[in-house]
Amino acid sequence: VRTAYYLRMRAVDRPGVLADITRILADQEISIDAMIQKEPDEGQEQVDIIILTHETVEKNINQAIAKIEGLPTIPGKVTRLRLETLG
């Protein structure tokens, strides 16, 4: 079963972090549909990154999340939501 996912994570605001995340997704054959990265608040060193993926298999998303959470620039867990279509 192929499903799209919404991923949300906190990341250290530093050059190359987004490239590391997108490389992991690409290596797991996961395409990005949309992405938002907000500017950090004054004095903050972390940002929220929100990614909407194209449809993929759960095994690939699980492997990608494990690798993303292993990055030293991702201090916490990745929040994952399946995007279900009703009808």
PDB file of N, CA and C in Angstrom:
ATOM      1  N   VAL A   1       0.851  -1.185   0.000  1.00  0.00           N
ATOM      2  CA  VAL A   1       0.000   0.000   0.000  1.00  0.00           C
ATOM      3  C   VAL A   1       0.890   1.240   0.000  1.00  0.00           C
ATOM      4  N   ARG A   2       0.638   2.124  -0.921  1.00  0.00           N
ATOM      5  CA  ARG A   2       1.406   3.364  -1.022  1.00  0.00           C
ATOM      6  C   ARG A   2       0.594   4.507  -0.414  1.00  0.00           C
ATOM      7  N   THR A   3       1.263   5.295   0.413  1.00  0.00           N
ATOM      8  CA  THR A   3       0.617   6.386   1.126  1.00  0.00           C
ATOM      9  C   THR A   3       1.540   7.600   1.128  1.00  0.00           C
ATOM     10  N   ALA A   4       0.948   8.780   1.117  1.00  0.00           N
ATOM     11  CA  ALA A   4       1.727  10.010   1.295  1.00  0.00           C
ATOM     12  C   ALA A   4       1.833  10.278   2.795  1.00  0.00           C
ATOM     13  N   TYR A   5       2.891  10.950   3.189  1.00  0.00           N
ATOM     14  CA  TYR A   5       3.126  11.228   4.606  1.00  0.00           C
ATOM     15  C   TYR A   5       3.436  12.700   4.819  1.00  0.00           C
ATOM     16  N   TYR A   6       3.064  13.154   5.999  1.00  0.00           N
ATOM     17  CA  TYR A   6       3.390  14.484   6.495  1.00  0.00           C
ATOM     18  C   TYR A   6       4.441  14.262   7.572  1.00  0.00           C
ATOM     19  N   LEU A   7       5.608  14.861   7.408  1.00  0.00           N
ATOM     20  CA  LEU A   7       6.698  14.723   8.370  1.00  0.00           C
ATOM     21  C   LEU A   7       7.012  16.087   8.977  1.00  0.00           C
ATOM     22  N   ARG A   8       7.160  16.122  10.289  1.00  0.00           N
ATOM     23  CA  ARG A   8       7.511  17.374  10.961  1.00  0.00           C
ATOM     24  C   ARG A   8       8.662  17.096  11.912  1.00  0.00           C
ATOM     25  N   MET A   9       9.653  17.978  11.894  1.00  0.00           N
ATOM     26  CA  MET A   9      10.819  17.786  12.749  1.00  0.00           C
ATOM     27  C   MET A   9      11.419  19.127  13.139  1.00  0.00           C
ATOM     28  N   ARG A  10      12.133  19.143  14.246  1.00  0.00           N
ATOM     29  CA  ARG A  10      12.945  20.298  14.647  1.00  0.00           C
ATOM     30  C   ARG A  10      14.353  20.027  14.156  1.00  0.00           C
ATOM     31  N   ALA A  11      15.009  21.059  13.685  1.00  0.00           N
ATOM     32  CA  ALA A  11      16.370  20.908  13.171  1.00  0.00           C
ATOM     33  C   ALA A  11      17.207  22.101  13.595  1.00  0.00           C
ATOM     34  N   VAL A  12      18.495  21.851  13.747  1.00  0.00           N
ATOM     35  CA  VAL A  12      19.439  22.933  13.998  1.00  0.00           C
ATOM     36  C   VAL A  12      19.484  23.800  12.737  1.00  0.00           C
ATOM     37  N   ASP A  13      19.404  25.113  12.919  1.00  0.00           N
ATOM     38  CA  ASP A  13      19.402  26.042  11.792  1.00  0.00           C
ATOM     39  C   ASP A  13      20.839  26.274  11.335  1.00  0.00           C
ATOM     40  N   ARG A  14      21.261  25.433  10.370  1.00  0.00           N
ATOM     41  CA  ARG A  14      22.636  25.481   9.882  1.00  0.00           C
ATOM     42  C   ARG A  14      22.632  25.062   8.408  1.00  0.00           C
ATOM     43  N   PRO A  15      23.517  25.625   7.594  1.00  0.00           N
ATOM     44  CA  PRO A  15      23.571  25.235   6.187  1.00  0.00           C
ATOM     45  C   PRO A  15      23.844  23.733   6.026  1.00  0.00           C
ATOM     46  N   GLY A  16      23.135  23.109   5.082  1.00  0.00           N
ATOM     47  CA  GLY A  16      23.358  21.704   4.765  1.00  0.00           C
ATOM     48  C   GLY A  16      22.416  20.731   5.451  1.00  0.00           C
ATOM     49  N   VAL A  17      21.702  21.189   6.482  1.00  0.00           N
ATOM     50  CA  VAL A  17      20.810  20.289   7.210  1.00  0.00           C
ATOM     51  C   VAL A  17      19.686  19.797   6.305  1.00  0.00           C
ATOM     52  N   LEU A  18      19.066  20.712   5.581  1.00  0.00           N
ATOM     53  CA  LEU A  18      17.982  20.322   4.675  1.00  0.00           C
ATOM     54  C   LEU A  18      18.502  19.391   3.576  1.00  0.00           C
ATOM     55  N   ALA A  19      19.710  19.636   3.104  1.00  0.00           N
ATOM     56  CA  ALA A  19      20.309  18.762   2.087  1.00  0.00           C
ATOM     57  C   ALA A  19      20.490  17.342   2.632  1.00  0.00           C
ATOM     58  N   ASP A  20      20.898  17.224   3.895  1.00  0.00           N
ATOM     59  CA  ASP A  20      21.053  15.904   4.511  1.00  0.00           C
ATOM     60  C   ASP A  20      19.714  15.172   4.570  1.00  0.00           C
ATOM     61  N   ILE A  21      18.663  15.891   4.957  1.00  0.00           N
ATOM     62  CA  ILE A  21      17.331  15.292   5.071  1.00  0.00           C
ATOM     63  C   ILE A  21      16.821  14.848   3.701  1.00  0.00           C
ATOM     64  N   THR A  22      16.940  15.729   2.712  1.00  0.00           N
ATOM     65  CA  THR A  22      16.424  15.383   1.385  1.00  0.00           C
ATOM     66  C   THR A  22      17.240  14.268   0.730  1.00  0.00           C
ATOM     67  N   ARG A  23      18.532  14.170   1.030  1.00  0.00           N
ATOM     68  CA  ARG A  23      19.360  13.075   0.509  1.00  0.00           C
ATOM     69  C   ARG A  23      18.888  11.746   1.085  1.00  0.00           C
ATOM     70  N   ILE A  24      18.572  11.716   2.379  1.00  0.00           N
ATOM     71  CA  ILE A  24      18.052  10.491   3.003  1.00  0.00           C
ATOM     72  C   ILE A  24      16.739  10.084   2.342  1.00  0.00           C
ATOM     73  N   LEU A  25      15.835  11.040   2.131  1.00  0.00           N
ATOM     74  CA  LEU A  25      14.561  10.723   1.477  1.00  0.00           C
ATOM     75  C   LEU A  25      14.804  10.194   0.067  1.00  0.00           C
ATOM     76  N   ALA A  26      15.689  10.835  -0.677  1.00  0.00           N
ATOM     77  CA  ALA A  26      15.988  10.389  -2.049  1.00  0.00           C
ATOM     78  C   ALA A  26      16.573   8.981  -2.053  1.00  0.00           C
ATOM     79  N   ASP A  27      17.466   8.702  -1.111  1.00  0.00           N
ATOM     80  CA  ASP A  27      18.078   7.370  -1.035  1.00  0.00           C
ATOM     81  C   ASP A  27      17.035   6.282  -0.758  1.00  0.00           C
ATOM     82  N   GLN A  28      15.930   6.661  -0.104  1.00  0.00           N
ATOM     83  CA  GLN A  28      14.847   5.716   0.174  1.00  0.00           C
ATOM     84  C   GLN A  28      13.753   5.781  -0.905  1.00  0.00           C
ATOM     85  N   GLU A  29      14.047   6.473  -2.009  1.00  0.00           N
ATOM     86  CA  GLU A  29      13.126   6.613  -3.140  1.00  0.00           C
ATOM     87  C   GLU A  29      11.817   7.286  -2.738  1.00  0.00           C
ATOM     88  N   ILE A  30      11.944   8.329  -1.904  1.00  0.00           N
ATOM     89  CA  ILE A  30      10.791   9.110  -1.454  1.00  0.00           C
ATOM     90  C   ILE A  30      10.887  10.497  -2.072  1.00  0.00           C
ATOM     91  N   SER A  31       9.862  10.864  -2.829  1.00  0.00           N
ATOM     92  CA  SER A  31       9.807  12.188  -3.446  1.00  0.00           C
ATOM     93  C   SER A  31       9.071  13.164  -2.537  1.00  0.00           C
ATOM     94  N   ILE A  32       9.445  14.427  -2.636  1.00  0.00           N
ATOM     95  CA  ILE A  32       8.827  15.477  -1.834  1.00  0.00           C
ATOM     96  C   ILE A  32       7.777  16.194  -2.668  1.00  0.00           C
ATOM     97  N   ASP A  33       6.575  16.327  -2.101  1.00  0.00           N
ATOM     98  CA  ASP A  33       5.492  17.054  -2.749  1.00  0.00           C
ATOM     99  C   ASP A  33       5.566  18.535  -2.368  1.00  0.00           C
ATOM    100  N   ALA A  34       5.816  18.818  -1.090  1.00  0.00           N
ATOM    101  CA  ALA A  34       5.890  20.201  -0.620  1.00  0.00           C
ATOM    102  C   ALA A  34       6.745  20.239   0.642  1.00  0.00           C
ATOM    103  N   MET A  35       7.293  21.431   0.928  1.00  0.00           N
ATOM    104  CA  MET A  35       8.125  21.584   2.108  1.00  0.00           C
ATOM    105  C   MET A  35       8.021  23.009   2.628  1.00  0.00           C
ATOM    106  N   ILE A  36       8.017  23.147   3.953  1.00  0.00           N
ATOM    107  CA  ILE A  36       7.997  24.462   4.585  1.00  0.00           C
ATOM    108  C   ILE A  36       9.091  24.485   5.646  1.00  0.00           C
ATOM    109  N   GLN A  37       9.881  25.546   5.636  1.00  0.00           N
ATOM    110  CA  GLN A  37      10.846  25.776   6.714  1.00  0.00           C
ATOM    111  C   GLN A  37      10.669  27.214   7.162  1.00  0.00           C
ATOM    112  N   LYS A  38      10.252  27.396   8.394  1.00  0.00           N
ATOM    113  CA  LYS A  38      10.031  28.727   8.939  1.00  0.00           C
ATOM    114  C   LYS A  38      11.346  29.318   9.440  1.00  0.00           C
ATOM    115  N   GLU A  39      11.461  30.629   9.367  1.00  0.00           N
ATOM    116  CA  GLU A  39      12.614  31.314   9.943  1.00  0.00           C
ATOM    117  C   GLU A  39      12.575  31.141  11.459  1.00  0.00           C
ATOM    118  N   PRO A  40      13.724  30.932  12.084  1.00  0.00           N
ATOM    119  CA  PRO A  40      13.715  30.803  13.545  1.00  0.00           C
ATOM    120  C   PRO A  40      13.403  32.141  14.213  1.00  0.00           C
ATOM    121  N   ASP A  41      12.792  32.074  15.390  1.00  0.00           N
ATOM    122  CA  ASP A  41      12.550  33.275  16.172  1.00  0.00           C
ATOM    123  C   ASP A  41      13.889  33.850  16.615  1.00  0.00           C
ATOM    124  N   GLU A  42      13.889  35.126  16.945  1.00  0.00           N
ATOM    125  CA  GLU A  42      15.108  35.799  17.401  1.00  0.00           C
ATOM    126  C   GLU A  42      15.735  35.033  18.560  1.00  0.00           C
ATOM    127  N   GLY A  43      17.010  34.706  18.423  1.00  0.00           N
ATOM    128  CA  GLY A  43      17.727  34.003  19.471  1.00  0.00           C
ATOM    129  C   GLY A  43      17.576  32.481  19.436  1.00  0.00           C
ATOM    130  N   GLN A  44      16.744  31.978  18.558  1.00  0.00           N
ATOM    131  CA  GLN A  44      16.539  30.529  18.453  1.00  0.00           C
ATOM    132  C   GLN A  44      17.555  29.920  17.487  1.00  0.00           C
ATOM    133  N   GLU A  45      18.010  28.712  17.778  1.00  0.00           N
ATOM    134  CA  GLU A  45      18.972  28.038  16.918  1.00  0.00           C
ATOM    135  C   GLU A  45      18.371  26.824  16.225  1.00  0.00           C
ATOM    136  N   GLN A  46      17.056  26.596  16.435  1.00  0.00           N
ATOM    137  CA  GLN A  46      16.378  25.469  15.802  1.00  0.00           C
ATOM    138  C   GLN A  46      15.169  25.975  15.018  1.00  0.00           C
ATOM    139  N   VAL A  47      14.833  25.228  13.969  1.00  0.00           N
ATOM    140  CA  VAL A  47      13.687  25.578  13.128  1.00  0.00           C
ATOM    141  C   VAL A  47      12.800  24.349  12.965  1.00  0.00           C
ATOM    142  N   ASP A  48      11.532  24.606  12.644  1.00  0.00           N
ATOM    143  CA  ASP A  48      10.619  23.529  12.282  1.00  0.00           C
ATOM    144  C   ASP A  48      10.702  23.311  10.786  1.00  0.00           C
ATOM    145  N   ILE A  49      10.785  22.047  10.388  1.00  0.00           N
ATOM    146  CA  ILE A  49      10.742  21.674   8.982  1.00  0.00           C
ATOM    147  C   ILE A  49       9.544  20.752   8.798  1.00  0.00           C
ATOM    148  N   ILE A  50       8.709  21.070   7.820  1.00  0.00           N
ATOM    149  CA  ILE A  50       7.531  20.263   7.520  1.00  0.00           C
ATOM    150  C   ILE A  50       7.641  19.803   6.073  1.00  0.00           C
ATOM    151  N   ILE A  51       7.518  18.492   5.868  1.00  0.00           N
ATOM    152  CA  ILE A  51       7.641  17.911   4.534  1.00  0.00           C
ATOM    153  C   ILE A  51       6.414  17.064   4.241  1.00  0.00           C
ATOM    154  N   LEU A  52       5.837  17.262   3.066  1.00  0.00           N
ATOM    155  CA  LEU A  52       4.771  16.401   2.562  1.00  0.00           C
ATOM    156  C   LEU A  52       5.378  15.548   1.460  1.00  0.00           C
ATOM    157  N   THR A  53       5.280  14.237   1.601  1.00  0.00           N
ATOM    158  CA  THR A  53       5.872  13.349   0.605  1.00  0.00           C
ATOM    159  C   THR A  53       4.846  12.954  -0.448  1.00  0.00           C
ATOM    160  N   HIS A  54       5.345  12.481  -1.578  1.00  0.00           N
ATOM    161  CA  HIS A  54       4.486  11.787  -2.529  1.00  0.00           C
ATOM    162  C   HIS A  54       4.221  10.411  -1.941  1.00  0.00           C
ATOM    163  N   GLU A  55       3.345   9.650  -2.562  1.00  0.00           N
ATOM    164  CA  GLU A  55       3.033   8.312  -2.067  1.00  0.00           C
ATOM    165  C   GLU A  55       4.281   7.436  -2.085  1.00  0.00           C
ATOM    166  N   THR A  56       4.451   6.670  -1.016  1.00  0.00           N
ATOM    167  CA  THR A  56       5.579   5.754  -0.881  1.00  0.00           C
ATOM    168  C   THR A  56       5.148   4.580  -0.020  1.00  0.00           C
ATOM    169  N   VAL A  57       6.013   3.594   0.115  1.00  0.00           N
ATOM    170  CA  VAL A  57       5.685   2.433   0.946  1.00  0.00           C
ATOM    171  C   VAL A  57       6.183   2.684   2.374  1.00  0.00           C
ATOM    172  N   GLU A  58       5.486   2.110   3.344  1.00  0.00           N
ATOM    173  CA  GLU A  58       5.777   2.371   4.754  1.00  0.00           C
ATOM    174  C   GLU A  58       7.193   1.949   5.143  1.00  0.00           C
ATOM    175  N   LYS A  59       7.677   0.864   4.583  1.00  0.00           N
ATOM    176  CA  LYS A  59       9.039   0.394   4.895  1.00  0.00           C
ATOM    177  C   LYS A  59      10.059   1.486   4.584  1.00  0.00           C
ATOM    178  N   ASN A  60       9.909   2.156   3.443  1.00  0.00           N
ATOM    179  CA  ASN A  60      10.851   3.209   3.052  1.00  0.00           C
ATOM    180  C   ASN A  60      10.772   4.406   3.996  1.00  0.00           C
ATOM    181  N   ILE A  61       9.557   4.791   4.379  1.00  0.00           N
ATOM    182  CA  ILE A  61       9.415   5.955   5.263  1.00  0.00           C
ATOM    183  C   ILE A  61       9.983   5.626   6.645  1.00  0.00           C
ATOM    184  N   ASN A  62       9.783   4.392   7.115  1.00  0.00           N
ATOM    185  CA  ASN A  62      10.337   3.986   8.411  1.00  0.00           C
ATOM    186  C   ASN A  62      11.860   4.059   8.401  1.00  0.00           C
ATOM    187  N   GLN A  63      12.479   3.580   7.342  1.00  0.00           N
ATOM    188  CA  GLN A  63      13.937   3.604   7.233  1.00  0.00           C
ATOM    189  C   GLN A  63      14.451   5.041   7.151  1.00  0.00           C
ATOM    190  N   ALA A  64      13.750   5.878   6.385  1.00  0.00           N
ATOM    191  CA  ALA A  64      14.159   7.283   6.250  1.00  0.00           C
ATOM    192  C   ALA A  64      14.070   8.002   7.593  1.00  0.00           C
ATOM    193  N   ILE A  65      12.980   7.795   8.322  1.00  0.00           N
ATOM    194  CA  ILE A  65      12.810   8.460   9.615  1.00  0.00           C
ATOM    195  C   ILE A  65      13.915   8.030  10.587  1.00  0.00           C
ATOM    196  N   ALA A  66      14.239   6.747  10.611  1.00  0.00           N
ATOM    197  CA  ALA A  66      15.304   6.266  11.500  1.00  0.00           C
ATOM    198  C   ALA A  66      16.626   6.951  11.176  1.00  0.00           C
ATOM    199  N   LYS A  67      16.919   7.125   9.889  1.00  0.00           N
ATOM    200  CA  LYS A  67      18.172   7.776   9.493  1.00  0.00           C
ATOM    201  C   LYS A  67      18.143   9.275   9.803  1.00  0.00           C
ATOM    202  N   ILE A  68      17.004   9.921   9.573  1.00  0.00           N
ATOM    203  CA  ILE A  68      16.878  11.356   9.869  1.00  0.00           C
ATOM    204  C   ILE A  68      17.048  11.589  11.367  1.00  0.00           C
ATOM    205  N   GLU A  69      16.399  10.757  12.190  1.00  0.00           N
ATOM    206  CA  GLU A  69      16.515  10.910  13.641  1.00  0.00           C
ATOM    207  C   GLU A  69      17.942  10.639  14.129  1.00  0.00           C
ATOM    208  N   GLY A  70      18.734   9.945  13.338  1.00  0.00           N
ATOM    209  CA  GLY A  70      20.125   9.681  13.680  1.00  0.00           C
ATOM    210  C   GLY A  70      21.069  10.827  13.349  1.00  0.00           C
ATOM    211  N   LEU A  71      20.583  11.824  12.612  1.00  0.00           N
ATOM    212  CA  LEU A  71      21.428  12.974  12.278  1.00  0.00           C
ATOM    213  C   LEU A  71      21.712  13.805  13.540  1.00  0.00           C
ATOM    214  N   PRO A  72      22.938  14.277  13.711  1.00  0.00           N
ATOM    215  CA  PRO A  72      23.239  15.099  14.889  1.00  0.00           C
ATOM    216  C   PRO A  72      22.516  16.450  14.879  1.00  0.00           C
ATOM    217  N   THR A  73      22.008  16.865  13.739  1.00  0.00           N
ATOM    218  CA  THR A  73      21.318  18.158  13.622  1.00  0.00           C
ATOM    219  C   THR A  73      19.810  18.044  13.856  1.00  0.00           C
ATOM    220  N   ILE A  74      19.321  16.828  14.137  1.00  0.00           N
ATOM    221  CA  ILE A  74      17.899  16.611  14.443  1.00  0.00           C
ATOM    222  C   ILE A  74      17.827  16.162  15.902  1.00  0.00           C
ATOM    223  N   PRO A  75      17.522  17.106  16.813  1.00  0.00           N
ATOM    224  CA  PRO A  75      17.620  16.794  18.239  1.00  0.00           C
ATOM    225  C   PRO A  75      16.496  15.906  18.793  1.00  0.00           C
ATOM    226  N   GLY A  76      15.395  15.765  18.087  1.00  0.00           N
ATOM    227  CA  GLY A  76      14.267  15.009  18.634  1.00  0.00           C
ATOM    228  C   GLY A  76      13.730  13.988  17.652  1.00  0.00           C
ATOM    229  N   LYS A  77      12.494  13.618  17.880  1.00  0.00           N
ATOM    230  CA  LYS A  77      11.819  12.636  17.034  1.00  0.00           C
ATOM    231  C   LYS A  77      11.127  13.326  15.860  1.00  0.00           C
ATOM    232  N   VAL A  78      10.950  12.566  14.776  1.00  0.00           N
ATOM    233  CA  VAL A  78      10.193  13.036  13.620  1.00  0.00           C
ATOM    234  C   VAL A  78       8.735  12.647  13.848  1.00  0.00           C
ATOM    235  N   THR A  79       7.836  13.611  13.709  1.00  0.00           N
ATOM    236  CA  THR A  79       6.405  13.336  13.774  1.00  0.00           C
ATOM    237  C   THR A  79       5.941  12.924  12.382  1.00  0.00           C
ATOM    238  N   ARG A  80       5.232  11.790  12.313  1.00  0.00           N
ATOM    239  CA  ARG A  80       4.769  11.267  11.021  1.00  0.00           C
ATOM    240  C   ARG A  80       3.260  11.103  11.070  1.00  0.00           C
ATOM    241  N   LEU A  81       2.591  11.597  10.046  1.00  0.00           N
ATOM    242  CA  LEU A  81       1.151  11.394   9.880  1.00  0.00           C
ATOM    243  C   LEU A  81       0.902  10.843   8.485  1.00  0.00           C
ATOM    244  N   ARG A  82       0.095   9.798   8.407  1.00  0.00           N
ATOM    245  CA  ARG A  82      -0.325   9.284   7.096  1.00  0.00           C
ATOM    246  C   ARG A  82      -1.401  10.203   6.543  1.00  0.00           C
ATOM    247  N   LEU A  83      -1.345  10.473   5.254  1.00  0.00           N
ATOM    248  CA  LEU A  83      -2.380  11.260   4.599  1.00  0.00           C
ATOM    249  C   LEU A  83      -3.339  10.298   3.925  1.00  0.00           C
ATOM    250  N   GLU A  84      -4.499  10.148   4.498  1.00  0.00           N
ATOM    251  CA  GLU A  84      -5.510   9.237   3.968  1.00  0.00           C
ATOM    252  C   GLU A  84      -6.483  10.000   3.084  1.00  0.00           C
ATOM    253  N   THR A  85      -6.926   9.348   2.030  1.00  0.00           N
ATOM    254  CA  THR A  85      -7.968   9.943   1.190  1.00  0.00           C
ATOM    255  C   THR A  85      -9.286   9.285   1.558  1.00  0.00           C
ATOM    256  N   LEU A  86     -10.277  10.091   1.764  1.00  0.00           N
ATOM    257  CA  LEU A  86     -11.607   9.577   2.120  1.00  0.00           C
ATOM    258  C   LEU A  86     -12.471   9.481   0.870  1.00  0.00           C
ATOM    259  N   GLY A  87     -13.271   8.444   0.841  1.00  0.00           N
ATOM    260  CA  GLY A  87     -14.174   8.343  -0.302  1.00  0.00           C
ATOM    261  C   GLY A  87     -14.303   6.963  -0.849  1.00  0.00           C
TER     262      GLY A  87
END
